[in-house]
Amino acid sequence: MNYVKTRGFHVSILAKNQAGIKDLYKLVSTSHTKTLLGVPKVFKDDLATYHQKGNLLLGSGCVNGEIFDLARTSTLDQLAKSMAFYDYIEVQPKSVYKNLLQNDTLDATELERTLKVIIETAQKIGKLVVATSDAHYLDPEMKIIREVYINSKGLGGTNHPLYDFKHRVTDYPDQHLRTTVEMLKDFEWLGDNELIKEIVLTNPRKIANEVDLDISPVRSGTYDPKIENVDELLRKKCYEISHRLYGNPLPKIVEERLELELNSIIKHGFAVIY
């Protein structure tokens, strides 16, 4: 299979606990080493393997996700089968998709139909539907920074995925971190207050409750290796080398300096590093 030319999809990955952080880091490491194909990639089989351990939550992602694509181009049966892979299904405010309306990928009516198909299909198979911001920056006024980034050349002269060569897109997606009030307003077009509250309030809380509160991306402390009897092992090794270099017994000046260094290292717990 030609993996390099295979189209990839975006997926949201949340760590449920500290073990999930480690699993996520392993996936990142693999994507930058073993499956670096032009850009870092995570193979679906690898993702599924780590997902089965129960420490990660998978969301269906944004407009570049598999689910949005299938909702537009495939059958409802295939859409439902693909949704089974995820823990929750994401939909975003319509303004997140506005570039698609400008480059003739779809029109406003088709966009609403697609989002409704995603929501209805997910509900039929019992998947949580979560409204997400697809946030790429914090505040609305920071959008201009992202526009500069989109229109700038990347490494190797590459273009940003959102860059429109035909210059049809004049207003890029609004991807700031929305407040709850903003999200409720952005989904008023659904015309169902209970459904809006479910996807904006209830279901996001359910996902949040799956995540431990004490997760830390970088733990405090050195987390040095543990080696049994390491202090004596270091002392023995240093004396072996010193005897080979300076003889046995050691000259007084050499032994005094060696003890000074060893005592300082061992006293402060650095023996395992040396």
PDB file of C-alpha atoms in Angstrom:
ATOM      1  CA  MET A   1       0.000   0.000   0.000  1.00  0.00           C
ATOM      2  CA  ASN A   2       1.236   3.501  -0.823  1.00  0.00           C
ATOM      3  CA  TYR A   3       0.907   5.090   2.624  1.00  0.00           C
ATOM      4  CA  VAL A   4       2.526   8.337   1.476  1.00  0.00           C
ATOM      5  CA  LYS A   5      -0.321   9.119  -0.911  1.00  0.00           C
ATOM      6  CA  THR A   6      -3.107   7.838   1.328  1.00  0.00           C
ATOM      7  CA  ARG A   7      -5.313  10.662   2.559  1.00  0.00           C
ATOM      8  CA  GLY A   8      -5.411  11.053   6.309  1.00  0.00           C
ATOM      9  CA  PHE A   9      -8.141  12.402   8.562  1.00  0.00           C
ATOM     10  CA  HIS A  10      -8.102  14.543  11.676  1.00  0.00           C
ATOM     11  CA  VAL A  11      -9.015  12.935  15.005  1.00  0.00           C
ATOM     12  CA  SER A  12      -9.340  14.443  18.491  1.00  0.00           C
ATOM     13  CA  ILE A  13      -7.532  12.471  21.203  1.00  0.00           C
ATOM     14  CA  LEU A  14      -8.122  13.153  24.897  1.00  0.00           C
ATOM     15  CA  ALA A  15      -6.121  11.539  27.697  1.00  0.00           C
ATOM     16  CA  LYS A  16      -8.449  10.236  30.424  1.00  0.00           C
ATOM     17  CA  ASN A  17      -5.714   9.784  33.014  1.00  0.00           C
ATOM     18  CA  GLN A  18      -1.959   9.942  33.525  1.00  0.00           C
ATOM     19  CA  ALA A  19      -1.534   6.595  31.777  1.00  0.00           C
ATOM     20  CA  GLY A  20      -3.359   8.150  28.826  1.00  0.00           C
ATOM     21  CA  ILE A  21      -0.801  10.961  28.734  1.00  0.00           C
ATOM     22  CA  LYS A  22       1.922   8.345  28.364  1.00  0.00           C
ATOM     23  CA  ASP A  23      -0.020   6.533  25.631  1.00  0.00           C
ATOM     24  CA  LEU A  24      -0.539   9.831  23.817  1.00  0.00           C
ATOM     25  CA  TYR A  25       3.177  10.637  24.015  1.00  0.00           C
ATOM     26  CA  LYS A  26       3.990   7.199  22.604  1.00  0.00           C
ATOM     27  CA  LEU A  27       1.683   7.849  19.656  1.00  0.00           C
ATOM     28  CA  VAL A  28       3.337  11.223  19.064  1.00  0.00           C
ATOM     29  CA  SER A  29       6.794   9.621  19.212  1.00  0.00           C
ATOM     30  CA  THR A  30       5.776   6.896  16.762  1.00  0.00           C
ATOM     31  CA  SER A  31       4.286   9.451  14.373  1.00  0.00           C
ATOM     32  CA  HIS A  32       7.568  11.397  14.320  1.00  0.00           C
ATOM     33  CA  THR A  33       9.797   8.351  13.853  1.00  0.00           C
ATOM     34  CA  LYS A  34       8.275   5.168  12.454  1.00  0.00           C
ATOM     35  CA  THR A  35       5.364   6.713  10.520  1.00  0.00           C
ATOM     36  CA  LEU A  36       6.812  10.061   9.479  1.00  0.00           C
ATOM     37  CA  LEU A  37       5.533  10.234   5.913  1.00  0.00           C
ATOM     38  CA  GLY A  38       6.110  13.795   4.799  1.00  0.00           C
ATOM     39  CA  VAL A  39       4.396  14.882   7.983  1.00  0.00           C
ATOM     40  CA  PRO A  40       3.843  12.938  11.231  1.00  0.00           C
ATOM     41  CA  LYS A  41       1.020  10.414  10.832  1.00  0.00           C
ATOM     42  CA  VAL A  42      -0.743   8.047  13.221  1.00  0.00           C
ATOM     43  CA  PHE A  43      -1.975   4.841  11.629  1.00  0.00           C
ATOM     44  CA  LYS A  44      -5.504   3.840  12.551  1.00  0.00           C
ATOM     45  CA  ASP A  45      -4.360   0.389  13.693  1.00  0.00           C
ATOM     46  CA  ASP A  46      -1.905   1.951  16.147  1.00  0.00           C
ATOM     47  CA  LEU A  47      -4.579   4.339  17.383  1.00  0.00           C
ATOM     48  CA  ALA A  48      -7.022   1.463  17.868  1.00  0.00           C
ATOM     49  CA  THR A  49      -4.429  -0.549  19.812  1.00  0.00           C
ATOM     50  CA  TYR A  50      -3.863   2.256  22.315  1.00  0.00           C
ATOM     51  CA  HIS A  51      -7.580   3.069  22.447  1.00  0.00           C
ATOM     52  CA  GLN A  52      -8.333  -0.487  23.564  1.00  0.00           C
ATOM     53  CA  LYS A  53      -6.253   0.086  26.699  1.00  0.00           C
ATOM     54  CA  GLY A  54      -9.010   2.414  27.917  1.00  0.00           C
ATOM     55  CA  ASN A  55      -6.890   5.463  28.667  1.00  0.00           C
ATOM     56  CA  LEU A  56      -7.820   7.582  25.656  1.00  0.00           C
ATOM     57  CA  LEU A  57     -11.015   9.152  24.311  1.00  0.00           C
ATOM     58  CA  LEU A  58     -11.415   9.589  20.565  1.00  0.00           C
ATOM     59  CA  GLY A  59     -13.443  12.373  18.984  1.00  0.00           C
ATOM     60  CA  SER A  60     -14.387  12.484  15.310  1.00  0.00           C
ATOM     61  CA  GLY A  61     -12.577  15.755  14.663  1.00  0.00           C
ATOM     62  CA  CYS A  62     -13.434  18.721  12.466  1.00  0.00           C
ATOM     63  CA  VAL A  63     -14.268  19.385   8.822  1.00  0.00           C
ATOM     64  CA  ASN A  64     -11.130  17.392   7.975  1.00  0.00           C
ATOM     65  CA  GLY A  65     -12.371  14.392   9.909  1.00  0.00           C
ATOM     66  CA  GLU A  66     -13.613  11.119   8.498  1.00  0.00           C
ATOM     67  CA  ILE A  67     -17.182  11.592   9.722  1.00  0.00           C
ATOM     68  CA  PHE A  68     -17.842  14.949   8.057  1.00  0.00           C
ATOM     69  CA  ASP A  69     -16.455  13.567   4.813  1.00  0.00           C
ATOM     70  CA  LEU A  70     -18.622  10.433   4.950  1.00  0.00           C
ATOM     71  CA  ALA A  71     -21.740  12.414   5.858  1.00  0.00           C
ATOM     72  CA  ARG A  72     -21.339  14.293   2.569  1.00  0.00           C
ATOM     73  CA  THR A  73     -20.207  11.512   0.271  1.00  0.00           C
ATOM     74  CA  SER A  74     -21.187   8.068   1.577  1.00  0.00           C
ATOM     75  CA  THR A  75     -24.163   6.036   2.749  1.00  0.00           C
ATOM     76  CA  LEU A  76     -25.824   6.243   6.155  1.00  0.00           C
ATOM     77  CA  ASP A  77     -24.802   2.629   6.848  1.00  0.00           C
ATOM     78  CA  GLN A  78     -21.135   3.381   6.203  1.00  0.00           C
ATOM     79  CA  LEU A  79     -21.391   6.559   8.256  1.00  0.00           C
ATOM     80  CA  ALA A  80     -22.819   4.636  11.219  1.00  0.00           C
ATOM     81  CA  LYS A  81     -20.145   1.914  10.935  1.00  0.00           C
ATOM     82  CA  SER A  82     -17.356   4.488  10.940  1.00  0.00           C
ATOM     83  CA  MET A  83     -18.851   6.346  13.902  1.00  0.00           C
ATOM     84  CA  ALA A  84     -18.515   3.176  15.999  1.00  0.00           C
ATOM     85  CA  PHE A  85     -14.751   3.758  16.151  1.00  0.00           C
ATOM     86  CA  TYR A  86     -15.132   6.997  18.133  1.00  0.00           C
ATOM     87  CA  ASP A  87     -16.173   7.751  21.696  1.00  0.00           C
ATOM     88  CA  TYR A  88     -17.953  10.954  20.719  1.00  0.00           C
ATOM     89  CA  ILE A  89     -18.960  12.696  17.519  1.00  0.00           C
ATOM     90  CA  GLU A  90     -18.104  16.357  16.991  1.00  0.00           C
ATOM     91  CA  VAL A  91     -19.952  19.131  15.207  1.00  0.00           C
ATOM     92  CA  GLN A  92     -18.828  22.741  14.981  1.00  0.00           C
ATOM     93  CA  PRO A  93     -20.597  26.092  14.485  1.00  0.00           C
ATOM     94  CA  LYS A  94     -21.426  26.884  10.865  1.00  0.00           C
ATOM     95  CA  SER A  95     -18.884  29.708  10.733  1.00  0.00           C
ATOM     96  CA  VAL A  96     -16.121  27.114  11.170  1.00  0.00           C
ATOM     97  CA  TYR A  97     -17.052  25.745   7.741  1.00  0.00           C
ATOM     98  CA  LYS A  98     -17.368  29.114   5.974  1.00  0.00           C
ATOM     99  CA  ASN A  99     -14.414  28.516   3.629  1.00  0.00           C
ATOM    100  CA  LEU A 100     -16.341  25.591   2.102  1.00  0.00           C
ATOM    101  CA  LEU A 101     -19.213  27.932   1.268  1.00  0.00           C
ATOM    102  CA  GLN A 102     -16.844  30.309  -0.503  1.00  0.00           C
ATOM    103  CA  ASN A 103     -14.864  27.778  -2.538  1.00  0.00           C
ATOM    104  CA  ASP A 104     -18.020  26.085  -3.863  1.00  0.00           C
ATOM    105  CA  THR A 105     -17.462  22.830  -1.964  1.00  0.00           C
ATOM    106  CA  LEU A 106     -21.035  23.059  -0.685  1.00  0.00           C
ATOM    107  CA  ASP A 107     -23.771  25.617  -0.055  1.00  0.00           C
ATOM    108  CA  ALA A 108     -25.490  26.692   3.174  1.00  0.00           C
ATOM    109  CA  THR A 109     -28.382  24.254   2.730  1.00  0.00           C
ATOM    110  CA  GLU A 110     -26.081  21.285   2.183  1.00  0.00           C
ATOM    111  CA  LEU A 111     -23.957  22.275   5.178  1.00  0.00           C
ATOM    112  CA  GLU A 112     -26.986  22.245   7.487  1.00  0.00           C
ATOM    113  CA  ARG A 113     -28.154  18.946   5.995  1.00  0.00           C
ATOM    114  CA  THR A 114     -24.714  17.392   6.536  1.00  0.00           C
ATOM    115  CA  LEU A 115     -24.531  18.480  10.182  1.00  0.00           C
ATOM    116  CA  LYS A 116     -28.050  17.189  10.830  1.00  0.00           C
ATOM    117  CA  VAL A 117     -27.170  13.842   9.242  1.00  0.00           C
ATOM    118  CA  ILE A 118     -24.164  13.557  11.551  1.00  0.00           C
ATOM    119  CA  ILE A 119     -26.226  14.378  14.641  1.00  0.00           C
ATOM    120  CA  GLU A 120     -29.151  12.101  13.754  1.00  0.00           C
ATOM    121  CA  THR A 121     -26.955   9.143  12.788  1.00  0.00           C
ATOM    122  CA  ALA A 122     -24.889   9.424  15.967  1.00  0.00           C
ATOM    123  CA  GLN A 123     -28.025   9.537  18.112  1.00  0.00           C
ATOM    124  CA  LYS A 124     -29.428   6.443  16.393  1.00  0.00           C
ATOM    125  CA  ILE A 125     -26.375   4.376  17.308  1.00  0.00           C
ATOM    126  CA  GLY A 126     -26.054   5.836  20.806  1.00  0.00           C
ATOM    127  CA  LYS A 127     -22.973   7.996  20.290  1.00  0.00           C
ATOM    128  CA  LEU A 128     -22.579  11.251  22.189  1.00  0.00           C
ATOM    129  CA  VAL A 129     -22.716  14.314  19.969  1.00  0.00           C
ATOM    130  CA  VAL A 130     -20.547  17.160  21.251  1.00  0.00           C
ATOM    131  CA  ALA A 131     -20.464  20.726  19.931  1.00  0.00           C
ATOM    132  CA  THR A 132     -16.851  21.907  19.801  1.00  0.00           C
ATOM    133  CA  SER A 133     -15.211  25.196  18.777  1.00  0.00           C
ATOM    134  CA  ASP A 134     -12.433  23.618  16.683  1.00  0.00           C
ATOM    135  CA  ALA A 135     -10.386  26.301  18.435  1.00  0.00           C
ATOM    136  CA  HIS A 136      -7.075  27.306  16.848  1.00  0.00           C
ATOM    137  CA  TYR A 137      -6.665  30.520  18.851  1.00  0.00           C
ATOM    138  CA  LEU A 138      -8.107  32.010  22.017  1.00  0.00           C
ATOM    139  CA  ASP A 139      -9.837  35.311  21.228  1.00  0.00           C
ATOM    140  CA  PRO A 140     -11.741  36.424  18.081  1.00  0.00           C
ATOM    141  CA  GLU A 141      -9.311  39.291  17.409  1.00  0.00           C
ATOM    142  CA  MET A 142      -6.473  36.756  17.098  1.00  0.00           C
ATOM    143  CA  LYS A 143      -7.990  35.530  13.843  1.00  0.00           C
ATOM    144  CA  ILE A 144      -5.815  37.964  11.885  1.00  0.00           C
ATOM    145  CA  ILE A 145      -2.707  36.164  13.140  1.00  0.00           C
ATOM    146  CA  ARG A 146      -4.029  32.872  11.805  1.00  0.00           C
ATOM    147  CA  GLU A 147      -4.838  34.519   8.471  1.00  0.00           C
ATOM    148  CA  VAL A 148      -1.211  35.622   8.181  1.00  0.00           C
ATOM    149  CA  TYR A 149      -0.159  32.058   8.981  1.00  0.00           C
ATOM    150  CA  ILE A 150      -2.546  30.605   6.365  1.00  0.00           C
ATOM    151  CA  ASN A 151      -1.234  32.900   3.639  1.00  0.00           C
ATOM    152  CA  SER A 152       2.450  32.368   4.451  1.00  0.00           C
ATOM    153  CA  LYS A 153       4.686  29.691   2.991  1.00  0.00           C
ATOM    154  CA  GLY A 154       5.533  26.802   5.253  1.00  0.00           C
ATOM    155  CA  LEU A 155       8.748  24.795   5.482  1.00  0.00           C
ATOM    156  CA  GLY A 156       9.943  23.751   2.066  1.00  0.00           C
ATOM    157  CA  GLY A 157       7.683  26.309   0.384  1.00  0.00           C
ATOM    158  CA  THR A 158       4.488  24.406   1.164  1.00  0.00           C
ATOM    159  CA  ASN A 159       1.087  26.072   1.404  1.00  0.00           C
ATOM    160  CA  HIS A 160      -1.304  25.890   4.342  1.00  0.00           C
ATOM    161  CA  PRO A 161      -4.245  23.479   3.769  1.00  0.00           C
ATOM    162  CA  LEU A 162      -6.691  26.393   4.018  1.00  0.00           C
ATOM    163  CA  TYR A 163      -4.859  28.491   1.434  1.00  0.00           C
ATOM    164  CA  ASP A 164      -7.071  29.071  -1.602  1.00  0.00           C
ATOM    165  CA  PHE A 165      -5.064  29.229  -4.832  1.00  0.00           C
ATOM    166  CA  LYS A 166      -8.032  30.701  -6.705  1.00  0.00           C
ATOM    167  CA  HIS A 167      -8.470  33.446  -4.088  1.00  0.00           C
ATOM    168  CA  ARG A 168     -12.179  32.736  -3.629  1.00  0.00           C
ATOM    169  CA  VAL A 169     -11.961  32.643   0.173  1.00  0.00           C
ATOM    170  CA  THR A 170     -12.085  36.170   1.564  1.00  0.00           C
ATOM    171  CA  ASP A 171     -13.194  35.278   5.090  1.00  0.00           C
ATOM    172  CA  TYR A 172     -11.526  32.357   6.798  1.00  0.00           C
ATOM    173  CA  PRO A 173     -13.219  30.142   9.440  1.00  0.00           C
ATOM    174  CA  ASP A 174     -13.913  31.638  12.872  1.00  0.00           C
ATOM    175  CA  GLN A 175     -11.945  29.308  15.140  1.00  0.00           C
ATOM    176  CA  HIS A 176     -11.638  31.096  18.475  1.00  0.00           C
ATOM    177  CA  LEU A 177     -12.437  29.384  21.777  1.00  0.00           C
ATOM    178  CA  ARG A 178     -16.143  30.047  22.142  1.00  0.00           C
ATOM    179  CA  THR A 179     -17.982  30.610  25.399  1.00  0.00           C
ATOM    180  CA  THR A 180     -21.023  28.538  26.340  1.00  0.00           C
ATOM    181  CA  VAL A 181     -23.309  31.446  25.459  1.00  0.00           C
ATOM    182  CA  GLU A 182     -21.693  31.742  22.028  1.00  0.00           C
ATOM    183  CA  MET A 183     -22.059  28.017  21.395  1.00  0.00           C
ATOM    184  CA  LEU A 184     -25.737  28.039  22.341  1.00  0.00           C
ATOM    185  CA  LYS A 185     -26.320  30.914  19.937  1.00  0.00           C
ATOM    186  CA  ASP A 186     -24.304  29.301  17.140  1.00  0.00           C
ATOM    187  CA  PHE A 187     -26.578  26.249  17.154  1.00  0.00           C
ATOM    188  CA  GLU A 188     -29.922  28.067  17.327  1.00  0.00           C
ATOM    189  CA  TRP A 189     -30.428  27.163  13.664  1.00  0.00           C
ATOM    190  CA  LEU A 190     -31.194  23.572  14.768  1.00  0.00           C
ATOM    191  CA  GLY A 191     -34.492  24.866  16.171  1.00  0.00           C
ATOM    192  CA  ASP A 192     -34.548  22.335  19.032  1.00  0.00           C
ATOM    193  CA  ASN A 193     -33.679  23.750  22.446  1.00  0.00           C
ATOM    194  CA  GLU A 194     -33.359  20.343  24.095  1.00  0.00           C
ATOM    195  CA  LEU A 195     -31.009  19.096  21.403  1.00  0.00           C
ATOM    196  CA  ILE A 196     -28.927  22.280  21.591  1.00  0.00           C
ATOM    197  CA  LYS A 197     -28.545  21.952  25.371  1.00  0.00           C
ATOM    198  CA  GLU A 198     -27.645  18.291  24.969  1.00  0.00           C
ATOM    199  CA  ILE A 199     -24.780  18.855  22.528  1.00  0.00           C
ATOM    200  CA  VAL A 200     -23.527  22.134  24.035  1.00  0.00           C
ATOM    201  CA  LEU A 201     -23.964  21.470  27.770  1.00  0.00           C
ATOM    202  CA  THR A 202     -24.873  17.910  28.750  1.00  0.00           C
ATOM    203  CA  ASN A 203     -22.636  15.828  26.512  1.00  0.00           C
ATOM    204  CA  PRO A 204     -19.478  17.947  26.890  1.00  0.00           C
ATOM    205  CA  ARG A 205     -19.860  17.580  30.659  1.00  0.00           C
ATOM    206  CA  LYS A 206     -20.094  13.812  30.256  1.00  0.00           C
ATOM    207  CA  ILE A 207     -16.832  13.805  28.309  1.00  0.00           C
ATOM    208  CA  ALA A 208     -15.177  16.122  30.850  1.00  0.00           C
ATOM    209  CA  ASN A 209     -16.232  13.798  33.682  1.00  0.00           C
ATOM    210  CA  GLU A 210     -14.330  10.974  31.980  1.00  0.00           C
ATOM    211  CA  VAL A 211     -11.059  12.852  32.479  1.00  0.00           C
ATOM    212  CA  ASP A 212      -9.154  12.771  35.773  1.00  0.00           C
ATOM    213  CA  LEU A 213      -8.620  16.126  37.433  1.00  0.00           C
ATOM    214  CA  ASP A 214      -4.991  15.554  38.424  1.00  0.00           C
ATOM    215  CA  ILE A 215      -3.561  14.930  34.955  1.00  0.00           C
ATOM    216  CA  SER A 216      -0.293  16.714  34.330  1.00  0.00           C
ATOM    217  CA  PRO A 217       1.482  16.835  30.940  1.00  0.00           C
ATOM    218  CA  VAL A 218       4.838  17.156  32.708  1.00  0.00           C
ATOM    219  CA  ARG A 219       5.184  15.818  36.243  1.00  0.00           C
ATOM    220  CA  SER A 220       7.351  17.657  38.759  1.00  0.00           C
ATOM    221  CA  GLY A 221      10.548  15.950  39.875  1.00  0.00           C
ATOM    222  CA  THR A 222      13.452  14.334  38.054  1.00  0.00           C
ATOM    223  CA  TYR A 223      12.102  10.760  37.772  1.00  0.00           C
ATOM    224  CA  ASP A 224      15.593   9.330  37.552  1.00  0.00           C
ATOM    225  CA  PRO A 225      16.102   5.567  37.019  1.00  0.00           C
ATOM    226  CA  LYS A 226      16.164   3.203  40.011  1.00  0.00           C
ATOM    227  CA  ILE A 227      19.157   0.881  40.401  1.00  0.00           C
ATOM    228  CA  GLU A 228      19.556  -1.270  43.498  1.00  0.00           C
ATOM    229  CA  ASN A 229      22.662  -0.483  45.592  1.00  0.00           C
ATOM    230  CA  VAL A 230      23.653   2.204  43.087  1.00  0.00           C
ATOM    231  CA  ASP A 231      25.801   4.179  45.567  1.00  0.00           C
ATOM    232  CA  GLU A 232      28.138   1.270  46.198  1.00  0.00           C
ATOM    233  CA  LEU A 233      28.177   0.291  42.517  1.00  0.00           C
ATOM    234  CA  LEU A 234      29.321   3.780  41.571  1.00  0.00           C
ATOM    235  CA  ARG A 235      31.967   3.882  44.304  1.00  0.00           C
ATOM    236  CA  LYS A 236      33.297   0.454  43.287  1.00  0.00           C
ATOM    237  CA  LYS A 237      33.457   1.420  39.599  1.00  0.00           C
ATOM    238  CA  CYS A 238      35.260   4.691  40.315  1.00  0.00           C
ATOM    239  CA  TYR A 239      37.858   2.961  42.473  1.00  0.00           C
ATOM    240  CA  GLU A 240      38.426   0.278  39.824  1.00  0.00           C
ATOM    241  CA  ILE A 241      39.187   2.923  37.215  1.00  0.00           C
ATOM    242  CA  SER A 242      41.318   4.958  39.639  1.00  0.00           C
ATOM    243  CA  HIS A 243      43.417   1.921  40.601  1.00  0.00           C
ATOM    244  CA  ARG A 244      43.960   1.153  36.920  1.00  0.00           C
ATOM    245  CA  LEU A 245      45.141   4.703  36.276  1.00  0.00           C
ATOM    246  CA  TYR A 246      47.033   5.540  39.475  1.00  0.00           C
ATOM    247  CA  GLY A 247      47.817   2.183  41.096  1.00  0.00           C
ATOM    248  CA  ASN A 248      46.734   0.523  44.356  1.00  0.00           C
ATOM    249  CA  PRO A 249      46.930   1.990  46.917  1.00  0.00           C
ATOM    250  CA  LEU A 250      45.966   5.365  45.443  1.00  0.00           C
ATOM    251  CA  PRO A 251      48.117   8.423  46.012  1.00  0.00           C
ATOM    252  CA  LYS A 252      46.695  10.446  48.901  1.00  0.00           C
ATOM    253  CA  ILE A 253      45.842  13.467  46.731  1.00  0.00           C
ATOM    254  CA  VAL A 254      43.923  11.298  44.250  1.00  0.00           C
ATOM    255  CA  GLU A 255      41.987   9.422  46.947  1.00  0.00           C
ATOM    256  CA  GLU A 256      41.016  12.625  48.769  1.00  0.00           C
ATOM    257  CA  ARG A 257      39.745  14.212  45.563  1.00  0.00           C
ATOM    258  CA  LEU A 258      37.882  11.039  44.591  1.00  0.00           C
ATOM    259  CA  GLU A 259      36.141  10.863  47.975  1.00  0.00           C
ATOM    260  CA  LEU A 260      35.244  14.550  47.787  1.00  0.00           C
ATOM    261  CA  GLU A 261      33.551  14.062  44.412  1.00  0.00           C
ATOM    262  CA  LEU A 262      31.867  10.773  45.311  1.00  0.00           C
ATOM    263  CA  ASN A 263      30.484  12.042  48.612  1.00  0.00           C
ATOM    264  CA  SER A 264      28.991  15.076  46.899  1.00  0.00           C
ATOM    265  CA  ILE A 265      27.407  12.980  44.156  1.00  0.00           C
ATOM    266  CA  ILE A 266      26.030  10.303  46.473  1.00  0.00           C
ATOM    267  CA  LYS A 267      24.827  12.753  49.123  1.00  0.00           C
ATOM    268  CA  HIS A 268      22.606  14.594  46.622  1.00  0.00           C
ATOM    269  CA  GLY A 269      21.220  11.440  44.994  1.00  0.00           C
ATOM    270  CA  PHE A 270      23.000  11.717  41.644  1.00  0.00           C
ATOM    271  CA  ALA A 271      24.741   8.317  41.717  1.00  0.00           C
ATOM    272  CA  VAL A 272      22.210   6.724  39.379  1.00  0.00           C
ATOM    273  CA  ILE A 273      22.874   9.391  36.738  1.00  0.00           C
ATOM    274  CA  TYR A 274      26.620   8.821  36.810  1.00  0.00           C
TER     275      TYR A 274
END
